[in-house]
mmCIF file of C-alpha atoms in Angstrom:
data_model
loop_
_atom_site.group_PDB
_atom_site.id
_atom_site.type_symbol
_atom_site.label_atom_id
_atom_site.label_comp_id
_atom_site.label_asym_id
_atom_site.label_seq_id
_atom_site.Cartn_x
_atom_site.Cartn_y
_atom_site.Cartn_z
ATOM 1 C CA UNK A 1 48.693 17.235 21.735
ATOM 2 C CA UNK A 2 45.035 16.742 21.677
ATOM 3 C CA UNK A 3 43.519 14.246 18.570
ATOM 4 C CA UNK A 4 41.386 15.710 15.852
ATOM 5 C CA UNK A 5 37.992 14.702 16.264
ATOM 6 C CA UNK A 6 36.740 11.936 14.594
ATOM 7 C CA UNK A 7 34.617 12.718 11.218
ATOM 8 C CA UNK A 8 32.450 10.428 9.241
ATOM 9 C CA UNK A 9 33.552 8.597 6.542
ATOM 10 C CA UNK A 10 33.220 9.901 2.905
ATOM 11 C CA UNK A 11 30.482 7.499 1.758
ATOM 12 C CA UNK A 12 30.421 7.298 -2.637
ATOM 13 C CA UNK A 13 27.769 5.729 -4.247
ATOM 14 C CA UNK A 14 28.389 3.717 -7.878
ATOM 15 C CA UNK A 15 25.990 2.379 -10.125
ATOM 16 C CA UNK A 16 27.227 0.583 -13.574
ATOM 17 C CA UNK A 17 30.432 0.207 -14.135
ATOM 18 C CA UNK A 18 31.021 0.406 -17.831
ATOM 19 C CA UNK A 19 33.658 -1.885 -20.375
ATOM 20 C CA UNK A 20 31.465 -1.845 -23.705
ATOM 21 C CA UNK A 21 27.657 -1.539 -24.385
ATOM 22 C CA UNK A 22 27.030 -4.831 -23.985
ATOM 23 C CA UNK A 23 27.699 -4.782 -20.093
ATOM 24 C CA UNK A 24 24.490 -2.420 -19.378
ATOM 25 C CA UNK A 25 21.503 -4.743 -18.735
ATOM 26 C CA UNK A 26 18.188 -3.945 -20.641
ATOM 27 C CA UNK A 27 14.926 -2.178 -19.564
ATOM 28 C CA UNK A 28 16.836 -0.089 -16.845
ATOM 29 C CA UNK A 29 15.001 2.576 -15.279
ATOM 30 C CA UNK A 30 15.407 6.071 -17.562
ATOM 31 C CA UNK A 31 17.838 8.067 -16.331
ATOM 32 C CA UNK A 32 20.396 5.327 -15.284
ATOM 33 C CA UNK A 33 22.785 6.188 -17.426
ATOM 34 C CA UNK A 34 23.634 9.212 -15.420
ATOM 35 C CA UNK A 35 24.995 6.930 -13.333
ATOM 36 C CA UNK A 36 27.194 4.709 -15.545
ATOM 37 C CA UNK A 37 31.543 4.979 -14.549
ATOM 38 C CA UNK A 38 33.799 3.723 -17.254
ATOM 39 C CA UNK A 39 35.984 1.568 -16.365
ATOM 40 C CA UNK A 40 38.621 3.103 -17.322
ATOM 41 C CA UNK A 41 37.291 6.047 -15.229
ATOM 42 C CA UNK A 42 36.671 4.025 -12.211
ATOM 43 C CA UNK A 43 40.440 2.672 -12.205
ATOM 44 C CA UNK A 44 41.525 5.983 -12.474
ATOM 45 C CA UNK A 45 39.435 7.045 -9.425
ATOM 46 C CA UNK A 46 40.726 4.030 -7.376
ATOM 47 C CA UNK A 47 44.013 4.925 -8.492
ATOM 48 C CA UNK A 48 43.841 8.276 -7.011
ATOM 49 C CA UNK A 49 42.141 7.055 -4.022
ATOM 50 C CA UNK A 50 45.123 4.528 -3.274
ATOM 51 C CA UNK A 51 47.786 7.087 -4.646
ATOM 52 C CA UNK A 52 46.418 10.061 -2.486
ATOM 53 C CA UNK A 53 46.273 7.845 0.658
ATOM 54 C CA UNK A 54 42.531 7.677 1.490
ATOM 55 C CA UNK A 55 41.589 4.701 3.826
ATOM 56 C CA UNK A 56 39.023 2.664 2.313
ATOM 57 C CA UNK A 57 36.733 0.764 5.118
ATOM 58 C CA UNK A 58 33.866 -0.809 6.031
ATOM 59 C CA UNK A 59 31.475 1.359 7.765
ATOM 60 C CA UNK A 60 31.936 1.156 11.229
ATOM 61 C CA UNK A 61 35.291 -0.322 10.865
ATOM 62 C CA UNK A 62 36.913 3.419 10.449
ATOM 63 C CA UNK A 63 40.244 3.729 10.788
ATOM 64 C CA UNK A 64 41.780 6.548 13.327
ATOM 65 C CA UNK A 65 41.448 9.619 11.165
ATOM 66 C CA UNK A 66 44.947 11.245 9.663
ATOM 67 C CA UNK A 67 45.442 13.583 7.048
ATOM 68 C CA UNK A 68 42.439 11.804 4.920
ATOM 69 C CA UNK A 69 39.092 11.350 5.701
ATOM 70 C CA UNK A 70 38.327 7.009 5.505
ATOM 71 C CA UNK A 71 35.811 6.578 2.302
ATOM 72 C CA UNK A 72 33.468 3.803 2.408
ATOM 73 C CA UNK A 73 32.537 2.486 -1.223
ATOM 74 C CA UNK A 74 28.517 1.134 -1.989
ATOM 75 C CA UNK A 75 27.124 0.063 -5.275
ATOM 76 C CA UNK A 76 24.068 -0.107 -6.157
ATOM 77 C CA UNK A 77 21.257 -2.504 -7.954
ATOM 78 C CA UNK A 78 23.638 -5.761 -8.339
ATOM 79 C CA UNK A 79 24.293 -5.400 -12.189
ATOM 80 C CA UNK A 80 26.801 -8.239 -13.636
ATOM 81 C CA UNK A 81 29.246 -5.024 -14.935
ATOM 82 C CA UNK A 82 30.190 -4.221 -11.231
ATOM 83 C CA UNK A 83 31.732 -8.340 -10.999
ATOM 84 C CA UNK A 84 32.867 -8.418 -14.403
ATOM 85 C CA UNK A 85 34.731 -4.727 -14.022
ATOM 86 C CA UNK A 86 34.485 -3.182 -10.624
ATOM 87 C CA UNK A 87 35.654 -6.547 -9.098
ATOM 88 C CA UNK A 88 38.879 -7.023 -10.339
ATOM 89 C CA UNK A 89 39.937 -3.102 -9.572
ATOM 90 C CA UNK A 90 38.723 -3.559 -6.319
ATOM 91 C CA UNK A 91 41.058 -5.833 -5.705
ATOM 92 C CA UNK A 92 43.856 -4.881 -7.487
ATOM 93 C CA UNK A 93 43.937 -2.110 -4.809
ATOM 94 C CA UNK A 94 42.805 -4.099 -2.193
ATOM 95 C CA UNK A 95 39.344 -1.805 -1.444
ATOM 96 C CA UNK A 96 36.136 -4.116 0.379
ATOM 97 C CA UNK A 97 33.073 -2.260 -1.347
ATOM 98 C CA UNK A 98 29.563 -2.915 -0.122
ATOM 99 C CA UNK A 99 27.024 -4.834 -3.592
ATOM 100 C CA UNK A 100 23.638 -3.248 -2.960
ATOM 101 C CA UNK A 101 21.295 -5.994 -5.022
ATOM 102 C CA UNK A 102 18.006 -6.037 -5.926
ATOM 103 C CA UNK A 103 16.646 -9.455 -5.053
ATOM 104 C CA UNK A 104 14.281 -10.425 -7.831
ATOM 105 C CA UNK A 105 17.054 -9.770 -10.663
ATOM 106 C CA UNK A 106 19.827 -12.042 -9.127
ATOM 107 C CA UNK A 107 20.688 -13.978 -12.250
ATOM 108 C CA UNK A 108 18.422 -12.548 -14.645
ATOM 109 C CA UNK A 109 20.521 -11.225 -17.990
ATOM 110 C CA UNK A 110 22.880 -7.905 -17.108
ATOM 111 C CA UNK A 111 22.703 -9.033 -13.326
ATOM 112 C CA UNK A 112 24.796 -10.929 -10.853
ATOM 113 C CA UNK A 113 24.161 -14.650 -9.803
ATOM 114 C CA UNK A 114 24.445 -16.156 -6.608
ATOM 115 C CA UNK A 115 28.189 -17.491 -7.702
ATOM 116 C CA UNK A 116 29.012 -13.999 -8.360
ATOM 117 C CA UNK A 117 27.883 -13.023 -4.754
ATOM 118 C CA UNK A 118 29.610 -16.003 -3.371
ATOM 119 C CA UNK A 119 32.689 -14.908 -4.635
ATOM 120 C CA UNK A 120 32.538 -11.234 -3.783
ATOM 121 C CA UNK A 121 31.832 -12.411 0.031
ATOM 122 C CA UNK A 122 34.872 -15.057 -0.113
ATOM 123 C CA UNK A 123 37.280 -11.568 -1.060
ATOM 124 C CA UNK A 124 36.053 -9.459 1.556
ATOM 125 C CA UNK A 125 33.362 -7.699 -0.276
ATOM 126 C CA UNK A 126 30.004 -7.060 2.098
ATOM 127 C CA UNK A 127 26.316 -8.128 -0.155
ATOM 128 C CA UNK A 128 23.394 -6.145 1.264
ATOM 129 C CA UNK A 129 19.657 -5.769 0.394
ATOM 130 C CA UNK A 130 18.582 -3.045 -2.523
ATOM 131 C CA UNK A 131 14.928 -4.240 -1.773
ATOM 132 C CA UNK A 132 12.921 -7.259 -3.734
ATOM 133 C CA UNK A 133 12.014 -5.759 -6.496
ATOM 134 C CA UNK A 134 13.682 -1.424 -6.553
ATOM 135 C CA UNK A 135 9.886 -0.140 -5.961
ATOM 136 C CA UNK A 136 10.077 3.657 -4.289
ATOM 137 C CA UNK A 137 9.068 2.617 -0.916
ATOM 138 C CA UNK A 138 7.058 5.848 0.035
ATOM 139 C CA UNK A 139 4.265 4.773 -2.503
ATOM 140 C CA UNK A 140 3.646 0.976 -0.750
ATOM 141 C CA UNK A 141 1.561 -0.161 2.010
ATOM 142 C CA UNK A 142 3.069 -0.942 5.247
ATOM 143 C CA UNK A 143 2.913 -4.395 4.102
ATOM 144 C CA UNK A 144 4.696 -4.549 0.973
ATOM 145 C CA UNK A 145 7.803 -2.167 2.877
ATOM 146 C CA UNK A 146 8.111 -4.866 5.646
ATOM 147 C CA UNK A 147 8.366 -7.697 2.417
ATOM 148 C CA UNK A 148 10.611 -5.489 0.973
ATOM 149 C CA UNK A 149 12.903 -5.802 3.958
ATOM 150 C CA UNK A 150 12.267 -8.645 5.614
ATOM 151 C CA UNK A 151 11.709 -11.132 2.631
ATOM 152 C CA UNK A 152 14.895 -9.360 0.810
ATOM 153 C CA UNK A 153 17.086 -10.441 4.114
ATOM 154 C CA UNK A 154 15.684 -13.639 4.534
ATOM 155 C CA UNK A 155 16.420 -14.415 0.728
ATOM 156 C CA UNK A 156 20.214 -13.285 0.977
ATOM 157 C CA UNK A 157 20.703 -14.639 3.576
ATOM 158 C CA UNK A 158 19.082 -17.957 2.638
ATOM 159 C CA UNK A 159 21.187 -18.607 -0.380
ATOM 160 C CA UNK A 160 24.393 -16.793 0.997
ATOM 161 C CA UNK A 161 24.873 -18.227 4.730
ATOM 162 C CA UNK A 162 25.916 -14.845 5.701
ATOM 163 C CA UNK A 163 24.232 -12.426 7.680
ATOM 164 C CA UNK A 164 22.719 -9.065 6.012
ATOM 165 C CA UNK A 165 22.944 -6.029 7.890
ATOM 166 C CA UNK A 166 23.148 -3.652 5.584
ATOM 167 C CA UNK A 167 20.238 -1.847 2.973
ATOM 168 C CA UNK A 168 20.605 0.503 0.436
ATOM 169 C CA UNK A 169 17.064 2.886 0.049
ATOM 170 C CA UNK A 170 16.118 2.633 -3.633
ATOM 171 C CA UNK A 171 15.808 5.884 -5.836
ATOM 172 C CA UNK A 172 16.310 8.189 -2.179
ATOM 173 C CA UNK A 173 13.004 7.830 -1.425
ATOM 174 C CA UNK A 174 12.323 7.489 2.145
ATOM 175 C CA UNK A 175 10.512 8.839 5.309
ATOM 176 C CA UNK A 176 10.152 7.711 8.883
ATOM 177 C CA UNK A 177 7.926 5.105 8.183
ATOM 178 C CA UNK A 178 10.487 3.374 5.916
ATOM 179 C CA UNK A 179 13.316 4.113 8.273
ATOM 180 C CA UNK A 180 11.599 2.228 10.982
ATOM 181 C CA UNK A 181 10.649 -0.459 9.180
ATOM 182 C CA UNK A 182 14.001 -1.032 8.256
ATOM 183 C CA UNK A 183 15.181 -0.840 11.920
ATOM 184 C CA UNK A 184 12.110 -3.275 12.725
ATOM 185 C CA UNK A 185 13.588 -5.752 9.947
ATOM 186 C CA UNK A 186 16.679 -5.824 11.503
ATOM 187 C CA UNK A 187 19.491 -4.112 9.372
ATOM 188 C CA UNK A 188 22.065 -1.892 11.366
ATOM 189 C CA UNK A 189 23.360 0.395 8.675
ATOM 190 C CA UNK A 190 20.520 1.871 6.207
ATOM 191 C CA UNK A 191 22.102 3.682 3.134
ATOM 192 C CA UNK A 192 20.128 7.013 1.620
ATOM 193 C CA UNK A 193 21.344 9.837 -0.582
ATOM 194 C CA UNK A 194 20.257 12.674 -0.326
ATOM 195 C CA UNK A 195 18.511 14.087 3.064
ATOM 196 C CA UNK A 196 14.624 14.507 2.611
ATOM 197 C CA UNK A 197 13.706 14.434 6.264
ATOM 198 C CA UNK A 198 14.684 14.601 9.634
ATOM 199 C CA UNK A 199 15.101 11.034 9.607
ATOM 200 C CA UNK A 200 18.287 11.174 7.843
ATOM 201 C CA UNK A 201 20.261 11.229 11.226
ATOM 202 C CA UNK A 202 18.882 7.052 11.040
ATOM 203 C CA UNK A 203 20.764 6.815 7.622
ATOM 204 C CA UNK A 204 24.233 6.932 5.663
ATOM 205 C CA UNK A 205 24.237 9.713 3.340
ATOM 206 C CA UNK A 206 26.364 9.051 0.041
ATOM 207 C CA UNK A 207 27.562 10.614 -2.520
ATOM 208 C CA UNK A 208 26.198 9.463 -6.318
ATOM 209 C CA UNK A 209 29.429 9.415 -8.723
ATOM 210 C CA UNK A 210 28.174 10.497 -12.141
ATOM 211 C CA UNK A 211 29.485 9.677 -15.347
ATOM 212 C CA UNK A 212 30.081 13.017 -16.675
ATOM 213 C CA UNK A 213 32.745 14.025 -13.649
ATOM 214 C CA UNK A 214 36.360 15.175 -14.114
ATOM 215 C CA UNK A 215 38.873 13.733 -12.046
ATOM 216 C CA UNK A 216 38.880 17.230 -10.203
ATOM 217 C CA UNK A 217 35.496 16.933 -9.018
ATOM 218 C CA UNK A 218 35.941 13.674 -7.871
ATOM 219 C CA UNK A 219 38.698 14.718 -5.807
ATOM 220 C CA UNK A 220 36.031 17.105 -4.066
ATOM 221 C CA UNK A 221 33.995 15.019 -3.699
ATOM 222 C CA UNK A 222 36.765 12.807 -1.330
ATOM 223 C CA UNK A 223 37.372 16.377 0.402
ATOM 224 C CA UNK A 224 33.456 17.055 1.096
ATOM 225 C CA UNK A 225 33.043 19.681 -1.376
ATOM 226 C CA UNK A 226 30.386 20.432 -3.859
ATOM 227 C CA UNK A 227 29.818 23.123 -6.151
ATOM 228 C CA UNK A 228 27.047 25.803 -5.935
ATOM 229 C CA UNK A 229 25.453 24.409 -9.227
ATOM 230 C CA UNK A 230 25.420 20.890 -7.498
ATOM 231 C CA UNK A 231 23.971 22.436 -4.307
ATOM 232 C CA UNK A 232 21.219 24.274 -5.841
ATOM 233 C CA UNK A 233 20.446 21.672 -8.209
ATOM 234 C CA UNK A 234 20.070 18.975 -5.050
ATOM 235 C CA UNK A 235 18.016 21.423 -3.029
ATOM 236 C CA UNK A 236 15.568 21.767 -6.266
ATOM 237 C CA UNK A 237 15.155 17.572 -6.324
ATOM 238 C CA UNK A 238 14.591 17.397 -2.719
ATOM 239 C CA UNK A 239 12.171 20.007 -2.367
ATOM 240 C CA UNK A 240 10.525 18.254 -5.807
ATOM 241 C CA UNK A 241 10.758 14.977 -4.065
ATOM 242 C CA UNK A 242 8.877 16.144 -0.506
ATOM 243 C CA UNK A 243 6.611 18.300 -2.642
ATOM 244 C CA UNK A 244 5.119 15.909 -5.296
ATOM 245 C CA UNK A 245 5.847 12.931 -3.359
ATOM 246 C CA UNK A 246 7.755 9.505 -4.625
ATOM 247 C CA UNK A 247 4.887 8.654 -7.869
ATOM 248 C CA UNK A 248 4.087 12.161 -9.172
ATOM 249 C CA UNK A 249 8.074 12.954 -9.021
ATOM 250 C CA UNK A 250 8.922 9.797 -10.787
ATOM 251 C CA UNK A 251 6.956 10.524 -13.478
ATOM 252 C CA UNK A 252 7.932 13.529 -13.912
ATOM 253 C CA UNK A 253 11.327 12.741 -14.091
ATOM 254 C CA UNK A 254 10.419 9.491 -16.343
ATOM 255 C CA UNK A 255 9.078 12.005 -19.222
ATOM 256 C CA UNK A 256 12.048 14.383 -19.061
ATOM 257 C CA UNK A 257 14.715 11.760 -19.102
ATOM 258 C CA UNK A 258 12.835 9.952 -21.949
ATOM 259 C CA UNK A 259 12.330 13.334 -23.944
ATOM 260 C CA UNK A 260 15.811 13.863 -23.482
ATOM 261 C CA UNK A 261 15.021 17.208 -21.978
#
């Protein structure tokens, strides 16, 4: 009997992961909160994950697909709530993760320190770069992307003595210029969310987990489905995104998160 083909891995992107108010850092970006998992939420996810049977990998590392698809966990911007909470699940079930961290807030208050990244490396975890400082790469010159990338690595690298591979594309905005200077910079995997361009085939599409989801809709989201609301609501940003471009969209979305609209 002839194997299934292989299929890529289900790729789900976390933010904060939340105990009590006190573990969301200050002066976040508006709309982060979207974004933030309970704790208690994210056990329950890994719970399911582990009960359920999905294979949780590194990317690259798959394992030969069976019944489940492998899933492939990222987190993103290095806040001190994904050691203090995230952590410990993570190992309960025994899950590497990939820490996505923003290089100039290592060790500034509601962010993790170098020991923190020291440990997550020494239990399997995998640190990559979120950029120096989370600007939207589409709005710099071609000489503040290549510090982004190349002074990020060096950085991690520097005070980690472990190789970076891997960068996660703050706020999903991206084009083939940023692609390639990411490619240039050295990193093998490059991590998006949604697809904008053509260019997407160069990156790892995720999946954003959002704090208002049922356990029902994360459990499509492990079998690749999303609903028609999500679908049309994604094609809206995108086209917003490509339209407006990375500043004009940013603001945009800036006033209506802050308005609460």
């Amino acid at each position: 009997m002839q194997n299934s083909p292989k299929q890529n891995p289900i790729v789900l992107m976390y933010h904060g992961i939340i105990s009590h108010p006190d573990s969301i850092p200050n002066n976040r970006e508006p709309g982060a909160d979207l974004y933030d998992v309970s704790l208690d939420q994210f056990n329950a996810q890994m719970e399911f994950i582990k009960t359920y049977g999905y294979p949780v990998v590194r990317f690259g590392h798959e394992d030969d697909l069976g019944k489940k698809r492998n899933v492939v966990m990222t987190f993103d911007d290095g806040e001190s709530n994904n050691f203090d909470g995230a952590f410990a699940v993570l190992r309960k079930f025994g899950f590497p993760a990939y820490f996505f961290v923003i290089v100039h807030r290592i060790g500034r208050p509601g962010y993790m320190s170098w020991e923190m990244l020291h440990e997550l490396i020494a239990n399997g975890m995998i640190i990559g770069s979120h950029g120096l400082s989370h600007a939207i790469l589409t709005q710099c010159t071609n000489r503040q992307i290549e510090e982004e990338f190349t002074e990020s690595k060096s950085i991690l690298e520097k005070n980690l003595n472990s190789q970076v591979n891997d960068f996660s594309v703050p706020r999903g905005f991206y084009n083939a210029r940023v692609i390639e200077a990411a490619r240039r910079a050295g990193y093998k995997n490059i991590f998006i969310s949604t697809k904008l361009t053509n260019e997407a085939d160069h990156g790892i599409e995720r999946i954003a987990i959002k704090r208002n989801w049922t356990m029902e809709r994360f459990q499509q989201s492990l079998e690749g489905r999303v609903s028609l609301g999500e679908i049309i609501l994604d094609l809206i940003k995108t086209t917003c995104k490509k339209f407006f471009g990375g500043a004009i969209y940013n603001r945009i979305r800036n006033k209506l998160l802050g308005s609460k609209l």
